[in-house]
Amino acid sequence: MTFEQWLQSRLTAHGYPCGLIDGDIGDKTIAALTAFQRGQGVPVSGMADQLTIEALRRSASNGPGYPERPASSAAGKPSVAGPWPHQRDVERFYGPVGTSQGRLDLPFPMKLAWDKRRIVTRITLHTKVVESARRAFAEIADTYSDKERRDLGIDVFSGSLNVRRMRGGSRYSMHAWGIAIDFDNQRNGLHVKAPKARLSHADAVPFWQAWERAGWVSLGRERNFDWMHVQAARL
């Protein structure tokens, strides 16, 4: 992540969206930066000076300028589709369920959703998606502080590889191939919609954009349900 992308990510996390986090410091980013400076009470210069950087590094959740609005698909979605297949083609692309699995070492510790005393430092994913997930997690680690990850619940691991059928159906879940990850299922349940779902809030936009840049798909951003879930398969 470049400094420019970090700047855009932090502004967005604080509730001053810049659109797509692409490192292009245009009028929208400068407008967000000056609005942030006014909101934080630092000198309004339109530049990322030291005082502004220090303010950006502070925790964003519930801070000044933080709006409770959905991190909907309109909020800085990428314009290029990812490399992954459609759901109907996953077996052809990934092979039989439960096969070709690899390990991903996480850049920050996560708590196991059903036993938060247990710490998760490594997860299992299909080998074809491990590197893309590594990039997304690294960007998330660069963007959010420990406290912000706790506030959002993106440090709560709710599952990856799980060879099972979809709820109420006969088809396999995307988890059966190890191409999906769930975060904080308690606050982002299957049928919980925006704005009640925690990961539908504006400070989650950089989180979702990190995954979208890797080609992964958020069911919450696309369909406004199952906000816990991100997958390496198109709908």
Tab-separated table of C-alpha atoms in Angstrom:
chain	number	residue	atom	x	y	z
A	1	MET	CA	0.000	0.000	0.000
A	2	THR	CA	1.367	3.405	-0.968
A	3	PHE	CA	1.168	6.437	1.307
A	4	GLU	CA	-1.519	7.908	-0.953
A	5	GLN	CA	-3.651	4.762	-0.622
A	6	TRP	CA	-3.096	4.760	3.143
A	7	LEU	CA	-4.245	8.376	3.272
A	8	GLN	CA	-7.416	7.577	1.327
A	9	SER	CA	-8.074	4.499	3.470
A	10	ARG	CA	-7.738	6.443	6.705
A	11	LEU	CA	-9.942	9.285	5.500
A	12	THR	CA	-12.600	6.779	4.480
A	13	ALA	CA	-12.329	4.931	7.791
A	14	HIS	CA	-12.888	8.231	9.606
A	15	GLY	CA	-16.056	8.841	7.589
A	16	TYR	CA	-14.654	11.071	4.834
A	17	PRO	CA	-14.885	8.828	1.746
A	18	CYS	CA	-12.585	9.360	-1.214
A	19	GLY	CA	-14.233	6.924	-3.599
A	20	LEU	CA	-11.967	4.209	-4.939
A	21	ILE	CA	-8.775	3.851	-2.907
A	22	ASP	CA	-6.399	3.960	-5.839
A	23	GLY	CA	-3.669	6.379	-4.744
A	24	ASP	CA	-4.884	9.073	-7.152
A	25	ILE	CA	-5.038	12.271	-5.088
A	26	GLY	CA	-7.703	14.175	-6.958
A	27	ASP	CA	-10.333	16.732	-6.034
A	28	LYS	CA	-12.439	14.231	-4.073
A	29	THR	CA	-9.523	13.181	-1.871
A	30	ILE	CA	-8.469	16.780	-1.250
A	31	ALA	CA	-12.057	17.721	-0.372
A	32	ALA	CA	-12.218	14.794	2.061
A	33	LEU	CA	-8.870	15.789	3.548
A	34	THR	CA	-9.883	19.399	4.163
A	35	ALA	CA	-13.235	18.300	5.617
A	36	PHE	CA	-11.382	15.913	7.926
A	37	GLN	CA	-9.038	18.689	9.034
A	38	ARG	CA	-11.977	20.945	9.863
A	39	GLY	CA	-13.700	18.139	11.739
A	40	GLN	CA	-10.585	17.329	13.740
A	41	GLY	CA	-9.716	20.926	14.533
A	42	VAL	CA	-6.312	20.828	12.867
A	43	PRO	CA	-5.108	23.608	10.527
A	44	VAL	CA	-6.910	23.342	7.192
A	45	SER	CA	-4.174	23.105	4.589
A	46	GLY	CA	-5.442	20.481	2.172
A	47	MET	CA	-2.115	18.729	2.704
A	48	ALA	CA	-1.181	15.611	4.664
A	49	ASP	CA	1.029	17.388	7.169
A	50	GLN	CA	2.268	15.912	10.442
A	51	LEU	CA	-0.699	17.018	12.579
A	52	THR	CA	-3.110	15.595	10.026
A	53	ILE	CA	-1.241	12.299	9.819
A	54	GLU	CA	-1.289	11.981	13.610
A	55	ALA	CA	-5.035	12.628	13.623
A	56	LEU	CA	-5.557	10.059	10.865
A	57	ARG	CA	-3.643	7.457	12.858
A	58	ARG	CA	-6.033	7.759	15.783
A	59	SER	CA	-8.892	5.300	16.029
A	60	ALA	CA	-11.659	6.142	13.583
A	61	SER	CA	-14.599	4.235	15.049
A	62	ASN	CA	-17.164	6.520	16.678
A	63	GLY	CA	-14.904	9.496	16.109
A	64	PRO	CA	-15.877	12.916	14.731
A	65	GLY	CA	-17.261	12.713	11.234
A	66	TYR	CA	-18.129	9.009	11.488
A	67	PRO	CA	-21.514	8.459	9.836
A	68	GLU	CA	-23.695	5.403	10.382
A	69	ARG	CA	-24.346	4.781	6.707
A	70	PRO	CA	-24.043	1.536	4.779
A	71	ALA	CA	-20.804	0.485	3.112
A	72	SER	CA	-22.946	-0.227	0.082
A	73	SER	CA	-21.831	-1.286	-3.359
A	74	ALA	CA	-21.905	2.355	-4.427
A	75	ALA	CA	-19.086	3.197	-2.037
A	76	GLY	CA	-15.951	2.917	-4.111
A	77	LYS	CA	-16.523	-0.405	-5.854
A	78	PRO	CA	-13.741	-1.447	-8.229
A	79	SER	CA	-14.486	-1.236	-11.930
A	80	VAL	CA	-12.621	-4.436	-12.876
A	81	ALA	CA	-13.938	-7.920	-12.108
A	82	GLY	CA	-11.668	-10.292	-10.256
A	83	PRO	CA	-9.997	-13.425	-11.630
A	84	TRP	CA	-12.311	-15.859	-9.887
A	85	PRO	CA	-15.052	-17.968	-11.512
A	86	HIS	CA	-18.783	-17.588	-11.101
A	87	GLN	CA	-20.311	-19.711	-8.354
A	88	ARG	CA	-21.722	-22.116	-10.938
A	89	ASP	CA	-18.197	-22.842	-12.220
A	90	VAL	CA	-16.263	-23.210	-8.971
A	91	GLU	CA	-15.833	-26.985	-9.122
A	92	ARG	CA	-14.442	-26.786	-12.645
A	93	PHE	CA	-11.978	-24.097	-11.540
A	94	TYR	CA	-11.052	-25.254	-8.020
A	95	GLY	CA	-11.565	-29.019	-8.280
A	96	PRO	CA	-13.373	-31.299	-5.801
A	97	VAL	CA	-14.462	-29.843	-2.479
A	98	GLY	CA	-11.923	-29.958	0.323
A	99	THR	CA	-8.906	-30.501	-1.938
A	100	SER	CA	-5.792	-28.419	-2.744
A	101	GLN	CA	-5.793	-26.626	0.583
A	102	GLY	CA	-3.014	-24.386	1.867
A	103	ARG	CA	-2.288	-22.362	4.983
A	104	LEU	CA	-2.250	-18.602	5.344
A	105	ASP	CA	-0.360	-16.992	8.228
A	106	LEU	CA	-2.349	-13.974	9.366
A	107	PRO	CA	-0.670	-10.574	9.835
A	108	PHE	CA	-2.641	-9.983	13.044
A	109	PRO	CA	-4.135	-12.418	15.577
A	110	MET	CA	-7.836	-13.203	15.404
A	111	LYS	CA	-10.223	-14.588	17.994
A	112	LEU	CA	-12.222	-17.712	17.249
A	113	ALA	CA	-15.883	-16.676	17.038
A	114	TRP	CA	-17.257	-19.560	19.096
A	115	ASP	CA	-14.489	-19.497	21.713
A	116	LYS	CA	-12.868	-16.076	21.954
A	117	ARG	CA	-10.269	-17.382	24.373
A	118	ARG	CA	-8.702	-19.198	21.425
A	119	ILE	CA	-6.416	-17.184	19.159
A	120	VAL	CA	-6.197	-17.885	15.431
A	121	THR	CA	-2.914	-17.089	13.696
A	122	ARG	CA	-3.301	-19.270	10.594
A	123	ILE	CA	-6.273	-20.229	8.433
A	124	THR	CA	-6.886	-22.815	5.717
A	125	LEU	CA	-7.795	-21.750	2.175
A	126	HIS	CA	-7.625	-23.174	-1.327
A	127	THR	CA	-4.116	-22.822	-2.714
A	128	LYS	CA	-5.376	-20.766	-5.653
A	129	VAL	CA	-6.652	-18.002	-3.369
A	130	VAL	CA	-4.029	-17.949	-0.607
A	131	GLU	CA	-1.868	-15.239	-2.175
A	132	SER	CA	-4.786	-12.922	-2.923
A	133	ALA	CA	-6.050	-13.321	0.642
A	134	ARG	CA	-2.550	-12.598	1.929
A	135	ARG	CA	-2.543	-9.286	0.048
A	136	ALA	CA	-5.983	-8.335	1.343
A	137	PHE	CA	-5.106	-9.148	4.957
A	138	ALA	CA	-1.828	-7.222	4.679
A	139	GLU	CA	-3.669	-4.157	3.407
A	140	ILE	CA	-6.215	-4.453	6.210
A	141	ALA	CA	-3.397	-4.696	8.757
A	142	ASP	CA	-1.846	-1.526	7.319
A	143	THR	CA	-5.151	0.352	7.305
A	144	TYR	CA	-6.652	-0.413	10.712
A	145	SER	CA	-5.197	-0.236	14.197
A	146	ASP	CA	-5.701	-3.070	16.686
A	147	LYS	CA	-8.515	-1.119	18.340
A	148	GLU	CA	-10.237	-0.418	15.033
A	149	ARG	CA	-10.083	-4.085	14.083
A	150	ARG	CA	-11.680	-4.940	17.429
A	151	ASP	CA	-14.366	-2.281	16.981
A	152	LEU	CA	-15.234	-3.569	13.522
A	153	GLY	CA	-14.987	-7.213	14.525
A	154	ILE	CA	-12.601	-8.046	11.698
A	155	ASP	CA	-10.397	-9.723	14.285
A	156	VAL	CA	-13.130	-12.319	14.919
A	157	PHE	CA	-12.683	-15.401	12.735
A	158	SER	CA	-15.934	-17.199	11.974
A	159	GLY	CA	-14.658	-19.780	9.501
A	160	SER	CA	-13.007	-20.547	6.171
A	161	LEU	CA	-12.702	-24.164	4.956
A	162	ASN	CA	-15.786	-26.157	5.940
A	163	VAL	CA	-17.001	-28.938	3.648
A	164	ARG	CA	-20.753	-28.512	3.994
A	165	ARG	CA	-23.869	-27.762	1.986
A	166	MET	CA	-25.425	-24.318	1.769
A	167	ARG	CA	-27.971	-23.644	4.478
A	168	GLY	CA	-31.311	-25.080	3.421
A	169	GLY	CA	-29.999	-26.303	0.058
A	170	SER	CA	-28.295	-29.179	-1.709
A	171	ARG	CA	-25.395	-27.280	-3.298
A	172	TYR	CA	-22.062	-27.007	-1.575
A	173	SER	CA	-21.181	-23.809	0.241
A	174	MET	CA	-18.247	-21.762	-1.048
A	175	HIS	CA	-16.610	-22.699	2.257
A	176	ALA	CA	-16.457	-26.301	1.027
A	177	TRP	CA	-13.695	-25.281	-1.383
A	178	GLY	CA	-11.917	-23.045	1.133
A	179	ILE	CA	-12.665	-19.953	-0.951
A	180	ALA	CA	-14.734	-18.014	1.589
A	181	ILE	CA	-14.023	-16.348	4.917
A	182	ASP	CA	-16.501	-15.198	7.567
A	183	PHE	CA	-15.916	-12.410	10.087
A	184	ASP	CA	-17.806	-11.731	13.340
A	185	ASN	CA	-20.935	-13.768	12.633
A	186	GLN	CA	-22.636	-12.526	15.799
A	187	ARG	CA	-22.898	-8.936	14.537
A	188	ASN	CA	-23.193	-9.769	10.837
A	189	GLY	CA	-25.619	-12.665	10.706
A	190	LEU	CA	-26.877	-14.233	7.498
A	191	HIS	CA	-30.118	-12.239	7.409
A	192	VAL	CA	-28.889	-9.064	9.135
A	193	LYS	CA	-29.014	-6.159	6.694
A	194	ALA	CA	-27.507	-2.671	6.617
A	195	PRO	CA	-27.316	-0.600	8.703
A	196	LYS	CA	-27.711	-3.122	11.524
A	197	ALA	CA	-24.845	-5.302	10.299
A	198	ARG	CA	-21.617	-3.923	11.763
A	199	LEU	CA	-19.639	-4.458	8.569
A	200	SER	CA	-22.160	-2.403	6.611
A	201	HIS	CA	-20.944	0.811	8.262
A	202	ALA	CA	-18.806	3.391	6.526
A	203	ASP	CA	-15.643	2.613	8.470
A	204	ALA	CA	-15.693	-0.878	6.926
A	205	VAL	CA	-15.337	0.443	3.364
A	206	PRO	CA	-11.504	0.137	3.287
A	207	PHE	CA	-11.856	-3.422	4.597
A	208	TRP	CA	-14.157	-4.391	1.737
A	209	GLN	CA	-12.111	-2.532	-0.839
A	210	ALA	CA	-9.033	-4.509	0.178
A	211	TRP	CA	-10.902	-7.709	-0.638
A	212	GLU	CA	-12.413	-6.316	-3.815
A	213	ARG	CA	-8.999	-5.305	-5.110
A	214	ALA	CA	-8.060	-8.974	-4.748
A	215	GLY	CA	-11.156	-9.912	-6.754
A	216	TRP	CA	-13.123	-11.271	-3.790
A	217	VAL	CA	-16.851	-10.592	-3.469
A	218	SER	CA	-18.811	-9.314	-0.471
A	219	LEU	CA	-22.358	-10.646	-0.327
A	220	GLY	CA	-23.226	-7.688	1.870
A	221	ARG	CA	-21.964	-5.134	-0.624
A	222	GLU	CA	-23.570	-6.948	-3.544
A	223	ARG	CA	-26.851	-8.190	-2.063
A	224	ASN	CA	-27.180	-6.643	1.428
A	225	PHE	CA	-27.173	-9.911	3.343
A	226	ASP	CA	-24.555	-12.154	4.971
A	227	TRP	CA	-22.273	-9.201	5.721
A	228	MET	CA	-19.865	-11.531	7.537
A	229	HIS	CA	-18.913	-13.271	4.285
A	230	VAL	CA	-16.366	-12.670	1.526
A	231	GLN	CA	-15.632	-15.181	-1.243
A	232	ALA	CA	-13.331	-15.795	-4.192
A	233	ALA	CA	-16.215	-16.498	-6.556
A	234	ARG	CA	-18.472	-14.181	-8.493
A	235	LEU	CA	-22.243	-14.283	-8.076
